[in-house]
Amino acid sequence: MPSLRTQIAGFSFDNCLMNAAGVACMTVEELEEVRQSAAGSFVTKTATLEARAGNPEPRYRDVPLGSINSMGLPNQGIDYYLDYLLSLQESQPERTFFLSLVGMSPDETHTLLKKVQNSGFKGITELNLSCPNVPGKPQIAYDFETTERILGEAFGYFDKPLGIKLPPYFDIVHFDQAAEVFNRHPLKFVNCVNSIGNGMYIEDESVVIRPKNGFGGIGGEYIKPTALANVHAFYQRLNPSIQIIGTGGVYTGRDAFEHILCGASMVQIGTALHQQGVEVFERVSLGLKAIMAKKGYEKLEDFKGKLKYLG
Ligand code: RRO
């Protein structure tokens, strides 16, 4: 039987699949569902210092080839997620989970990271540099100078395992420039990709979500080619000490297989999890294992990053 076991930042996970931040992770009830599923871990909804209501509804829609959202960073505040993660460390110390966070300003981001640093949290922190939906706030990771400054300052005091959630990039020069920034810092992983920012879906003569006159982050089938390209571009460019988490357009075992082939060590499911519920983890696991068995692969290392080129 092929194994889906993987490691991130030196921590082991029985299964390389987990939720993508934003889906099934706003409340303890949702996180408990993911924890008790076939998923190898979970990540909590990106947290800010204070709880936020987010943007007005409707702010998420499933559409035929994926999803569009402009949630606006609704969350329960960092303490809610940190308290839950600390309690899990007591009851299930053998498992490792991810905490996602970002401040509404660089100062707030540092306040959050210092809070985590000074807490008993032993898991993995994901800094979300790619929220596309807060009116007036650009996606941080599209601004390389700001990204460099935030990471430089953060690693001055933060010494727990830290990775970043990235937006998709669309130009080879941007892959080069972004990788140069990330390679200067002791990041444990980059997670490619967040939703493709500021798309639009129209039904009859109208947009389908209220915030920002219908502009929203696109997920699902639309984004798999972009996600795979970003996973592989960073797999090619980053120091081997910086692992890749692949996110975007995963509905099937084949989709997860492609992310791993591009270099992903862990694969996250967003839109398909929203649409299908936590049973998606079992379905995708079985599909991935079937592909591995057919090809004679016993573990992820047998094909991770081994994408073939023509000529
Ligand atoms: O809450 C959101 O609107 C949101 C966030 Br923080 C994010 O990182 N990605 C996304 O598609 N939506």
Coordinates of C-alpha atoms and ligand atoms in Angstrom, one line a residue:
M1 CA 0.0 0.0 0.0
P2 CA 1.6 3.4 -1.0
S3 CA 2.2 5.8 1.8
L4 CA 1.1 9.5 1.7
R5 CA 3.3 10.3 4.7
T6 CA 5.2 13.6 4.5
Q7 CA 7.3 16.0 6.5
I8 CA 7.2 19.8 6.8
A9 CA 9.7 21.7 8.9
G10 CA 10.8 18.4 10.3
F11 CA 7.4 17.5 11.6
S12 CA 5.8 14.2 10.2
F13 CA 2.3 14.0 8.8
D14 CA 0.5 10.7 8.1
N15 CA -1.2 12.2 5.1
C16 CA 0.0 15.0 2.8
L17 CA -3.5 16.5 2.3
M18 CA -5.0 19.2 4.5
N19 CA -7.4 22.1 4.2
A20 CA -6.4 25.4 2.6
A21 CA -6.6 28.4 4.9
G22 CA -10.1 30.0 4.7
V23 CA -12.0 26.8 4.2
A24 CA -13.5 24.8 7.0
C25 CA -11.3 26.5 9.6
M26 CA -13.1 29.6 11.0
T27 CA -14.5 27.9 14.1
V28 CA -13.3 25.1 16.5
E29 CA -16.3 23.0 15.2
E30 CA -15.0 23.2 11.6
L31 CA -11.4 22.6 12.6
E32 CA -12.5 19.5 14.6
E33 CA -14.1 18.1 11.5
V34 CA -10.9 18.4 9.6
R35 CA -8.9 17.1 12.5
Q36 CA -11.0 14.0 12.6
S37 CA -11.0 13.4 8.8
A38 CA -8.3 11.7 6.7
A39 CA -6.4 15.0 6.4
G40 CA -2.9 15.0 7.8
S41 CA -3.2 18.4 9.5
F42 CA -5.2 21.6 9.4
V43 CA -4.5 25.3 9.1
T44 CA -6.7 27.8 10.9
K45 CA -8.4 30.8 9.2
T46 CA -6.0 33.6 8.8
A47 CA -6.1 35.5 12.1
T48 CA -5.8 39.2 12.9
L49 CA -5.2 40.7 16.4
E50 CA -8.9 41.4 17.0
A51 CA -11.9 39.4 15.7
R52 CA -13.3 40.7 12.4
A53 CA -16.8 40.4 10.8
G54 CA -15.4 40.7 7.3
N55 CA -17.1 42.0 4.2
P56 CA -20.9 42.1 3.6
E57 CA -22.7 39.0 2.2
P58 CA -23.0 37.4 -0.3
R59 CA -19.2 37.2 -0.2
Y60 CA -18.5 33.6 -1.4
R61 CA -20.1 31.7 -4.4
D62 CA -19.4 28.3 -5.8
V63 CA -19.4 28.7 -9.6
P64 CA -19.2 26.0 -12.3
L65 CA -15.4 25.8 -12.6
G66 CA -14.5 26.8 -9.0
S67 CA -15.3 29.7 -6.6
I68 CA -15.1 33.4 -6.1
N69 CA -14.8 35.0 -2.7
S70 CA -14.3 38.4 -1.1
M71 CA -14.7 37.3 2.5
G72 CA -12.6 40.2 3.8
L73 CA -10.6 38.4 6.5
P74 CA -13.5 37.4 8.8
N75 CA -11.9 35.6 11.8
Q76 CA -12.3 35.1 15.6
G77 CA -9.0 36.8 16.5
I78 CA -5.6 35.3 17.2
D79 CA -6.3 34.3 20.8
Y80 CA -9.2 32.0 19.8
Y81 CA -7.1 30.0 17.4
L82 CA -4.0 30.0 19.7
D83 CA -6.0 28.8 22.7
Y84 CA -7.5 26.0 20.7
L85 CA -4.0 24.9 19.3
L86 CA -2.5 25.0 22.8
S87 CA -5.3 22.8 24.1
L88 CA -4.7 20.3 21.2
Q89 CA -1.0 20.2 22.1
E90 CA -2.1 18.8 25.4
S91 CA -4.6 16.3 24.2
Q92 CA -2.9 15.2 20.9
P93 CA 0.8 16.1 21.3
E94 CA 1.9 13.7 18.5
R95 CA 0.2 15.8 15.8
T96 CA 1.2 19.1 14.4
F97 CA -1.1 21.9 13.1
F98 CA -0.7 25.2 11.3
L99 CA -1.7 28.7 12.5
S100 CA -2.3 31.3 9.8
L101 CA -2.0 35.0 10.6
V102 CA -1.5 38.5 9.2
G103 CA -1.9 41.9 10.7
M104 CA -3.9 44.8 9.2
S105 CA -0.5 46.6 9.2
P106 CA 3.1 45.6 9.4
D107 CA 3.1 46.6 13.1
E108 CA 0.1 44.4 13.8
T109 CA 1.8 41.5 12.0
H110 CA 4.8 41.9 14.3
T111 CA 2.5 42.0 17.3
L112 CA 0.9 38.8 16.2
L113 CA 4.2 37.0 15.5
K114 CA 5.6 38.1 18.9
K115 CA 2.5 36.8 20.5
V116 CA 3.1 33.4 18.9
Q117 CA 6.8 33.6 19.7
N118 CA 6.1 34.2 23.4
S119 CA 3.3 31.6 23.6
G120 CA 3.8 27.8 24.2
F121 CA 2.7 27.1 20.5
K122 CA 4.9 24.3 19.1
G123 CA 3.3 24.0 15.7
I124 CA 3.9 25.7 12.3
T125 CA 3.0 29.4 11.6
E126 CA 1.9 30.5 8.1
L127 CA 2.1 34.2 7.4
N128 CA -0.5 35.1 4.9
L129 CA 1.1 37.6 2.5
S130 CA -1.6 37.3 -0.1
C131 CA -5.1 38.3 1.1
P132 CA -6.7 39.9 -2.0
N133 CA -9.9 41.1 -0.4
V134 CA -9.4 43.8 2.2
P135 CA -10.5 47.1 0.4
G136 CA -7.5 49.5 0.2
K137 CA -4.9 46.9 1.3
P138 CA -2.8 45.5 -1.6
Q139 CA -1.5 41.9 -1.5
I140 CA 1.7 42.2 0.4
A141 CA 3.7 39.7 -1.6
Y142 CA 3.3 41.7 -4.8
D143 CA 5.4 44.4 -3.2
F144 CA 8.9 42.9 -2.8
E145 CA 10.4 45.7 -0.8
T146 CA 7.6 45.5 1.9
T147 CA 7.9 41.7 1.9
E148 CA 11.7 41.9 2.4
R149 CA 11.3 44.4 5.2
I150 CA 8.6 42.4 7.0
L151 CA 10.5 39.1 6.7
G152 CA 13.8 40.7 7.8
E153 CA 12.2 42.3 10.9
A154 CA 10.3 39.1 11.7
F155 CA 13.3 36.9 11.7
G156 CA 15.0 39.3 14.1
Y157 CA 12.9 37.9 16.9
F158 CA 10.9 34.9 15.5
D159 CA 12.6 31.5 15.7
K160 CA 9.7 29.1 15.5
P161 CA 8.9 27.3 12.1
L162 CA 7.5 29.9 9.8
G163 CA 6.3 29.8 6.2
I164 CA 4.4 32.2 3.9
K165 CA 1.3 32.0 1.8
L166 CA 1.9 33.5 -1.6
P167 CA -0.3 34.9 -4.3
P168 CA 0.2 33.6 -7.8
Y169 CA 2.9 35.3 -9.9
F170 CA 2.5 35.5 -13.6
D171 CA 5.9 36.5 -15.0
I172 CA 9.2 34.6 -15.0
V173 CA 11.0 37.8 -13.8
H174 CA 8.7 37.9 -10.8
F175 CA 9.4 34.3 -9.9
D176 CA 13.1 35.2 -10.0
Q177 CA 12.7 38.4 -7.9
A178 CA 10.4 36.7 -5.4
A179 CA 12.7 33.7 -5.0
E180 CA 15.7 36.0 -4.4
V181 CA 13.8 37.7 -1.5
F182 CA 12.6 34.4 0.0
N183 CA 16.1 32.7 -0.3
R184 CA 17.5 35.4 2.0
H185 CA 15.4 34.2 5.0
P186 CA 15.2 31.1 7.1
L187 CA 11.6 30.2 5.8
K188 CA 10.5 26.6 6.3
F189 CA 8.1 26.7 3.4
V190 CA 6.2 28.8 0.8
N191 CA 2.6 27.9 0.1
C192 CA 1.6 28.4 -3.6
V193 CA -1.0 29.7 -4.2
N194 CA -3.7 31.8 -2.7
S195 CA -6.7 32.6 -4.9
I196 CA -6.1 34.5 -8.1
G197 CA -7.0 38.0 -6.9
N198 CA -9.7 40.2 -8.2
G199 CA -11.5 38.1 -10.8
M200 CA -15.1 38.5 -11.7
Y201 CA -18.0 36.2 -12.3
I202 CA -21.2 37.4 -14.0
E203 CA -24.7 35.8 -14.1
D204 CA -27.2 37.4 -16.4
E205 CA -26.2 41.0 -16.1
S206 CA -24.9 41.0 -12.5
V207 CA -21.9 40.2 -10.5
V208 CA -22.5 37.4 -7.9
I209 CA -20.8 38.8 -4.7
R210 CA -21.5 42.1 -3.0
P211 CA -18.1 43.4 -1.8
K212 CA -15.9 45.5 -4.1
N213 CA -18.6 45.5 -6.8
G214 CA -18.1 41.8 -7.5
F215 CA -14.2 41.6 -7.7
G216 CA -13.0 38.5 -5.8
G217 CA -10.4 35.8 -5.4
I218 CA -10.8 32.9 -7.8
G219 CA -10.3 29.3 -6.7
G220 CA -10.9 25.8 -8.1
E221 CA -10.5 24.4 -11.6
Y222 CA -9.7 27.8 -13.0
I223 CA -6.4 28.1 -11.1
K224 CA -4.7 24.7 -11.3
P225 CA -2.4 25.5 -14.2
T226 CA -1.3 28.7 -12.4
A227 CA -0.9 26.9 -9.1
L228 CA 1.2 24.1 -10.7
A229 CA 3.4 26.7 -12.4
N230 CA 4.0 28.6 -9.2
V231 CA 4.8 25.4 -7.2
H232 CA 7.3 24.3 -9.8
A233 CA 8.8 27.8 -10.4
F234 CA 9.6 28.0 -6.7
Y235 CA 10.7 24.4 -6.4
Q236 CA 13.3 25.2 -9.1
R237 CA 14.5 28.4 -7.5
L238 CA 14.3 28.1 -3.7
N239 CA 17.0 26.7 -1.4
P240 CA 16.2 23.0 -0.6
S241 CA 15.6 24.0 3.0
I242 CA 12.5 25.9 1.9
Q243 CA 9.8 23.4 1.1
I244 CA 6.7 23.9 -1.1
I245 CA 3.1 23.5 -0.1
G246 CA 0.9 23.2 -3.2
T247 CA -2.6 24.7 -3.2
G248 CA -5.0 25.3 -6.1
G249 CA -7.4 23.3 -8.1
V250 CA -7.2 20.0 -6.2
Y251 CA -10.3 17.9 -6.6
T252 CA -8.8 14.5 -7.4
G253 CA -5.9 12.2 -6.7
R254 CA -4.6 13.2 -10.1
D255 CA -4.6 16.9 -9.2
A256 CA -2.7 16.2 -6.0
F257 CA -0.2 13.9 -7.9
E258 CA 0.5 16.8 -10.3
H259 CA 1.2 19.2 -7.4
I260 CA 3.7 16.7 -5.9
L261 CA 5.3 16.1 -9.3
C262 CA 5.9 19.9 -9.5
G263 CA 7.6 19.7 -6.1
A264 CA 4.9 20.1 -3.4
S265 CA 5.6 18.3 0.0
M266 CA 2.1 18.9 1.2
V267 CA -1.1 19.6 -0.8
Q268 CA -4.0 21.8 0.4
I269 CA -7.6 21.6 -0.7
G270 CA -9.8 24.7 -0.7
T271 CA -12.7 25.1 -3.1
A272 CA -13.3 21.3 -3.4
L273 CA -13.4 21.0 0.4
H274 CA -15.9 23.8 0.6
Q275 CA -18.1 22.1 -2.1
Q276 CA -17.7 18.4 -0.9
G277 CA -17.0 18.5 2.8
V278 CA -14.2 16.6 4.6
E279 CA -14.9 13.3 2.8
V280 CA -12.9 14.9 0.0
F281 CA -9.7 14.0 1.9
E282 CA -10.5 10.3 1.8
R283 CA -11.5 10.4 -1.9
V284 CA -8.4 12.3 -3.0
S285 CA -6.2 10.0 -0.8
L286 CA -7.6 6.9 -2.5
G287 CA -7.2 8.4 -5.9
L288 CA -3.6 9.5 -5.2
K289 CA -2.7 6.1 -3.8
A290 CA -4.2 4.3 -6.8
I291 CA -2.1 6.4 -9.2
M292 CA 1.0 5.7 -7.1
A293 CA 0.3 1.9 -7.0
K294 CA -0.2 1.8 -10.7
K295 CA 3.2 3.5 -11.3
G296 CA 5.0 1.5 -8.7
Y297 CA 5.6 4.4 -6.4
E298 CA 5.6 3.6 -2.6
K299 CA 6.2 7.1 -1.2
L300 CA 6.0 10.7 -2.2
E301 CA 9.8 11.0 -2.6
D302 CA 9.6 8.5 -5.5
F303 CA 8.1 11.2 -7.7
K304 CA 8.2 14.5 -5.8
G305 CA 9.6 17.3 -8.1
K306 CA 10.4 14.8 -10.8
L307 CA 8.3 16.6 -13.5
K308 CA 9.5 15.6 -17.0
Y309 CA 10.2 18.2 -19.7
L310 CA 10.1 17.7 -23.4
G311 CA 13.6 17.7 -24.9
Ligands
RRO1 O1 -10.7 36.4 3.9 C1 -10.6 36.5 2.6 O2 -11.2 37.3 1.9 C2 -9.5 35.8 1.9 C3 -8.2 35.7 2.4 BR1 -7.7 36.4 4.0 C4 -7.2 35.1 1.6 O3 -6.0 35.0 1.9 N1 -7.6 34.6 0.4 C5 -8.9 34.7 0.0 O4 -9.2 34.2 -1.1 N2 -9.8 35.3 0.8

